[in-house]
Amino acid sequence: MDSQCVSILPRVCGVLLVSGGSLPDDTSLEKLLDWFTTMAQTGASLLEVCPCLVDFVSKVAFNYASGSSILSFTLKLTGLICASEDGFKVLKECSVLKLVFNPHHWQEVGFWEDPCLRIGWIQGLKMILQHSEALSFFAQADLIEPLLQLQTDSSLFVASAANQTLAQVLLLCQSLSSVGHNGSKNRDLEHNSVSLETTQNYSGIITKISEYLNKSVVLKEISQLPGSQQILRLLVMLLGRVGPPLRDTLLLAVMNSLEELVTTSCSQLTVPLMDVILAATSGLRDDFVPKQRLIRLSWVMLNMKKPADVMQAAAAVLRSDQSDPALSAHSARVLLLPLDIVTGVTLLDENSTEEELRILITEQLKRKSCISIICVCLSNIPQITLMASDHLPCPQRLIVTAVLLLLRLCCVESSSSSTGCVEVVRFITGNSKVQKCALEALLVLSKSPGVKMVLVDVFKVLTEYLNSPSSDPSVLQKSYQAVIKWVGVCPDLSCITDKLREGFIQAVRKRACDTRWEARDSTVEFLGHLVGAPSCRSFTEQETDPSDVLLGGRSFTVPLLKEALQDPESYVRASSISALAQTLTPSWQKGTALTQEEEDIVTRLQEVLFQDSEGFARRAAVKYFIAWLSACSSPSSCWLLMQSVPTVLSQGVVDLDWEVKLHTLELAELLLDRVFLNPSPSCPYAMTSDQAHRFPIAGQQSDLLSSLKDLVDRGVVLALLCGVVDCDRPVALKACQLLLKLRDVVCPVMGNTVFCQLAGPSVMQQVRKIQAMGKDTCVVSEAYREADKEGICASVDPECVSVCEVLKLLDLDEKLSILTQSSDHIYNSPLSLLQDILTAAAASSHPGRDSRLELVMDCY
């Protein structure tokens, strides 16, 4: 710890003791506690390093005028000190510990009602509970009673903290019980008398916790409902964290209460109750009696008289790792029952589900609440498809058929009718929530066996949705996703008819001109994603791209995307640029000659970089050139690409959007890697994993010189020099890393033979500043004189420097070290925090202080 911090800390403690003392900001105490916590985690003794803390804690405990925030901070600090056995003994001998953690003391002085103090008490107690001495103190002071009372506190923050602390108590009891006789973890357990006392302590604590849980689980009246929900959530957490035999003890204690609670049939408790049952069942032996009782409870939950509750219970079973096959199969039948009833598609045998439940769900589907039941059914289809085929109530292909029929019933323009529950149609028609759930289910069902038989029906339904004027933009997006998914898993699209293709083209063209920008955006995104789908067989039985089968290929897609470059919404412009890059990538990879249309696109993208007011489109434009350069096996053969790169680099690196600048540097990195960092026999100076660089032989040094000149001519070096002095740290960091790569390759083997202009006034200022510090007072002039002697430069430009010299002059290693530090590394320090607290206290006590003036503090 810094000696200056040690000297200041007593004064800070004195300031905190003063009632109403000002603090720099509301989080100063938390920051101070974080600092102490960090010290403790490094193994340092807080009391040895900061002996003034004992006096501070003692005075606060008796100073009833201290604010609740100071009191809460002190309780947490006391817990942190007592987390070590040495600190625990010191504060116990000072008689401070018992007073600080005595709830009655805080009730008497009127602070216990403040949630801030209760939080401090709970969190301080949790910090203490790290060793057997702390457990003994906890038991002897009977702190389990107030902790249990706080489990259902009116403040959710207090109740949650109390739940966590109760779990910590049980975990400590479990830990001590496992080592209570060998002393391997706690040196005081080596004595049998202490071990016996410890055993008695945790046994008594566990008994009280078990009795409390058993009593609290039961719902006596509806006003206790929030408390019961909180206790059930607590049980789920405890059963998930503690292990046997403690887990079994808790389970046996609450089993009767759980069985009683199930009989209440309270809908609000269905989900948390199922969570408890499934958390308790997980990991239990099949022959363990409580497991059999829990499985029976699950069956009871699945046979309740309220359809919504039964559906929730069945969904909980499928989401869990339930090992009972019969229970899982029954849950799947329950969840598919609404789909069976609504569509009339026979998914279940007549005898597979209780007729009473079918009647109840049918009646429920005739009301508006049918929406939630249908959505629960659809959202659990992914879990149903994961089941073994012999446990499924029907083939997955039938489920696909039912979902498709449901989608038709939901579509306003559809003329389909249902042989099932016709009353439900008026509620689900045009309902976007049901439509999205059904489309998500269709996405998952694309992997089902035998779906090729329904492929035409799938595309017909999706085309209907894409053409429907009433389709919500989010529904359109899901429809596009479904098309991509089904195309990807069904490589044979020979069943796509001309009529279906025409309907699909019409839908895409219409949505590209939709008045809602979200619909236009989803459409151009879809066109890009479709290109990435795997090849398929068309009606000609030849391998082709899905885009060709469904839309006629680039002749349809590219003009549409090119038109979207003029869209008034920036998101759409950005998506169209990305889609164009995806669409043109295959031709770039083949080295196909550019068409006039593609050349026009490049011109438009350069205009976007210079003129577009939104950063989204400009980012996409730079990434277009990144994709183009990455896809070209021989970029130098594409004159338009190499002609465009300097323009993109020079404009992108000075953009106002930091992400545009960062993407520009990624483009520069691609060019750099192609020249220097591509390990191949033709690149003798390539960087390898076991060396920073390889020295080229004399005959190859001319190639290196030519490559470096090419990078300068392309604007790569200029962009990196501009980026390294950028005000945005990610940009400067990226540029610095790339310049270091460049320096390590070229500087060891090259002299002052390649020159470039400094990247504007920023780099010039930095170079001049370094020169003024005496690091190198004549780098520019000397470099040019040397170059002039060799006849390299015809005239002297004062802003033109040797690449190697400027790479050395910028001190990139030091700059990298600074850039890799966090932005607040100077002010984010304990010393700064302590000084802020003292300064704030002095300012608040100054008699002539203007209350309108704000004290500006360091950002921590």
PDB file of N, CA and C in Angstrom, residues 676 684-686 692-698 700-705 708 741-754 804 808:
ATOM      1  N   PHE A 676       3.742  -7.964 -46.176  1.00  0.00           N
ATOM      2  CA  PHE A 676       4.811  -8.346 -45.249  1.00  0.00           C
ATOM      3  C   PHE A 676       4.536  -9.589 -44.412  1.00  0.00           C
ATOM      4  N   PRO A 684      10.331 -13.556 -48.397  1.00  0.00           N
ATOM      5  CA  PRO A 684      11.396 -13.963 -47.476  1.00  0.00           C
ATOM      6  C   PRO A 684      11.428 -13.156 -46.198  1.00  0.00           C
ATOM      7  N   TYR A 685      10.800 -12.001 -46.178  1.00  0.00           N
ATOM      8  CA  TYR A 685      10.835 -11.175 -44.972  1.00  0.00           C
ATOM      9  C   TYR A 685       9.533 -11.311 -44.183  1.00  0.00           C
ATOM     10  N   ALA A 686       8.789 -12.378 -44.452  1.00  0.00           N
ATOM     11  CA  ALA A 686       7.534 -12.576 -43.727  1.00  0.00           C
ATOM     12  C   ALA A 686       7.800 -12.845 -42.256  1.00  0.00           C
ATOM     13  N   ALA A 692      10.608 -12.122 -34.866  1.00  0.00           N
ATOM     14  CA  ALA A 692       9.919 -10.871 -35.186  1.00  0.00           C
ATOM     15  C   ALA A 692      10.027 -10.571 -36.669  1.00  0.00           C
ATOM     16  N   HIS A 693      11.118 -10.917 -37.279  1.00  0.00           N
ATOM     17  CA  HIS A 693      11.290 -10.678 -38.709  1.00  0.00           C
ATOM     18  C   HIS A 693      12.437 -11.546 -39.219  1.00  0.00           C
ATOM     19  N   ARG A 694      12.486 -11.650 -40.510  1.00  0.00           N
ATOM     20  CA  ARG A 694      13.615 -12.352 -41.130  1.00  0.00           C
ATOM     21  C   ARG A 694      14.338 -11.364 -42.024  1.00  0.00           C
ATOM     22  N   PHE A 695      15.639 -11.364 -41.938  1.00  0.00           N
ATOM     23  CA  PHE A 695      16.431 -10.419 -42.732  1.00  0.00           C
ATOM     24  C   PHE A 695      16.522 -10.908 -44.170  1.00  0.00           C
ATOM     25  N   PRO A 696      16.091 -10.106 -45.125  1.00  0.00           N
ATOM     26  CA  PRO A 696      16.190 -10.526 -46.528  1.00  0.00           C
ATOM     27  C   PRO A 696      17.632 -10.468 -47.022  1.00  0.00           C
ATOM     28  N   ILE A 697      17.922 -11.327 -47.933  1.00  0.00           N
ATOM     29  CA  ILE A 697      19.261 -11.292 -48.525  1.00  0.00           C
ATOM     30  C   ILE A 697      19.325 -10.106 -49.482  1.00  0.00           C
ATOM     31  N   ALA A 698      20.538  -9.771 -49.925  1.00  0.00           N
ATOM     32  CA  ALA A 698      20.742  -8.548 -50.710  1.00  0.00           C
ATOM     33  C   ALA A 698      19.870  -8.525 -51.955  1.00  0.00           C
ATOM     34  N   GLN A 700      17.050  -9.710 -52.409  1.00  0.00           N
ATOM     35  CA  GLN A 700      15.631  -9.566 -52.137  1.00  0.00           C
ATOM     36  C   GLN A 700      15.292  -8.251 -51.452  1.00  0.00           C
ATOM     37  N   GLN A 701      16.321  -7.496 -51.073  1.00  0.00           N
ATOM     38  CA  GLN A 701      16.058  -6.239 -50.382  1.00  0.00           C
ATOM     39  C   GLN A 701      15.348  -5.244 -51.310  1.00  0.00           C
ATOM     40  N   SER A 702      15.619  -5.356 -52.594  1.00  0.00           N
ATOM     41  CA  SER A 702      14.943  -4.466 -53.531  1.00  0.00           C
ATOM     42  C   SER A 702      13.439  -4.738 -53.556  1.00  0.00           C
ATOM     43  N   ASP A 703      13.046  -6.024 -53.361  1.00  0.00           N
ATOM     44  CA  ASP A 703      11.617  -6.351 -53.304  1.00  0.00           C
ATOM     45  C   ASP A 703      10.975  -5.700 -52.081  1.00  0.00           C
ATOM     46  N   LEU A 704      11.708  -5.736 -50.960  1.00  0.00           N
ATOM     47  CA  LEU A 704      11.201  -5.115 -49.740  1.00  0.00           C
ATOM     48  C   LEU A 704      11.045  -3.609 -49.925  1.00  0.00           C
ATOM     49  N   LEU A 705      12.042  -3.005 -50.558  1.00  0.00           N
ATOM     50  CA  LEU A 705      11.991  -1.567 -50.827  1.00  0.00           C
ATOM     51  C   LEU A 705      10.800  -1.241 -51.722  1.00  0.00           C
ATOM     52  N   LEU A 708       7.514  -1.518 -49.715  1.00  0.00           N
ATOM     53  CA  LEU A 708       7.300  -0.393 -48.801  1.00  0.00           C
ATOM     54  C   LEU A 708       6.876   0.849 -49.581  1.00  0.00           C
ATOM     55  N   LYS A 741       4.355  -3.449 -36.175  1.00  0.00           N
ATOM     56  CA  LYS A 741       4.592  -4.552 -37.102  1.00  0.00           C
ATOM     57  C   LYS A 741       5.448  -4.081 -38.274  1.00  0.00           C
ATOM     58  N   LEU A 742       5.060  -2.932 -38.822  1.00  0.00           N
ATOM     59  CA  LEU A 742       5.801  -2.391 -39.952  1.00  0.00           C
ATOM     60  C   LEU A 742       7.237  -2.072 -39.565  1.00  0.00           C
ATOM     61  N   ARG A 743       7.425  -1.465 -38.411  1.00  0.00           N
ATOM     62  CA  ARG A 743       8.774  -1.102 -37.953  1.00  0.00           C
ATOM     63  C   ARG A 743       9.652  -2.338 -37.778  1.00  0.00           C
ATOM     64  N   ASP A 744       9.091  -3.385 -37.183  1.00  0.00           N
ATOM     65  CA  ASP A 744       9.890  -4.582 -36.914  1.00  0.00           C
ATOM     66  C   ASP A 744      10.331  -5.281 -38.189  1.00  0.00           C
ATOM     67  N   VAL A 745       9.605  -5.061 -39.277  1.00  0.00           N
ATOM     68  CA  VAL A 745       9.970  -5.705 -40.533  1.00  0.00           C
ATOM     69  C   VAL A 745      10.975  -4.868 -41.317  1.00  0.00           C
ATOM     70  N   VAL A 746      10.708  -3.560 -41.444  1.00  0.00           N
ATOM     71  CA  VAL A 746      11.506  -2.761 -42.388  1.00  0.00           C
ATOM     72  C   VAL A 746      12.703  -2.058 -41.757  1.00  0.00           C
ATOM     73  N   CYS A 747      12.572  -1.618 -40.495  1.00  0.00           N
ATOM     74  CA  CYS A 747      13.646  -0.787 -39.919  1.00  0.00           C
ATOM     75  C   CYS A 747      14.977  -1.513 -39.735  1.00  0.00           C
ATOM     76  N   PRO A 748      14.976  -2.801 -39.342  1.00  0.00           N
ATOM     77  CA  PRO A 748      16.278  -3.452 -39.154  1.00  0.00           C
ATOM     78  C   PRO A 748      17.085  -3.614 -40.442  1.00  0.00           C
ATOM     79  N   VAL A 749      16.458  -3.553 -41.592  1.00  0.00           N
ATOM     80  CA  VAL A 749      17.167  -3.880 -42.833  1.00  0.00           C
ATOM     81  C   VAL A 749      17.148  -2.763 -43.862  1.00  0.00           C
ATOM     82  N   MET A 750      16.526  -1.636 -43.528  1.00  0.00           N
ATOM     83  CA  MET A 750      16.430  -0.556 -44.507  1.00  0.00           C
ATOM     84  C   MET A 750      16.889   0.761 -43.903  1.00  0.00           C
ATOM     85  N   GLY A 751      17.461   1.586 -44.720  1.00  0.00           N
ATOM     86  CA  GLY A 751      17.886   2.913 -44.280  1.00  0.00           C
ATOM     87  C   GLY A 751      16.848   3.955 -44.644  1.00  0.00           C
ATOM     88  N   ASN A 752      17.330   5.197 -44.756  1.00  0.00           N
ATOM     89  CA  ASN A 752      16.423   6.304 -45.059  1.00  0.00           C
ATOM     90  C   ASN A 752      16.236   6.418 -46.568  1.00  0.00           C
ATOM     91  N   THR A 753      15.570   5.394 -47.137  1.00  0.00           N
ATOM     92  CA  THR A 753      15.441   5.355 -48.602  1.00  0.00           C
ATOM     93  C   THR A 753      14.008   5.492 -49.079  1.00  0.00           C
ATOM     94  N   VAL A 754      13.038   5.399 -48.167  1.00  0.00           N
ATOM     95  CA  VAL A 754      11.633   5.546 -48.534  1.00  0.00           C
ATOM     96  C   VAL A 754      11.037   6.663 -47.699  1.00  0.00           C
ATOM     97  N   CYS A 804      11.384   4.968 -41.953  1.00  0.00           N
ATOM     98  CA  CYS A 804      12.074   4.323 -40.831  1.00  0.00           C
ATOM     99  C   CYS A 804      12.366   5.323 -39.712  1.00  0.00           C
ATOM    100  N   LYS A 808      10.881   5.264 -35.737  1.00  0.00           N
ATOM    101  CA  LYS A 808      11.722   5.282 -34.537  1.00  0.00           C
ATOM    102  C   LYS A 808      11.410   6.491 -33.664  1.00  0.00           C
TER     103      LYS A 808
END
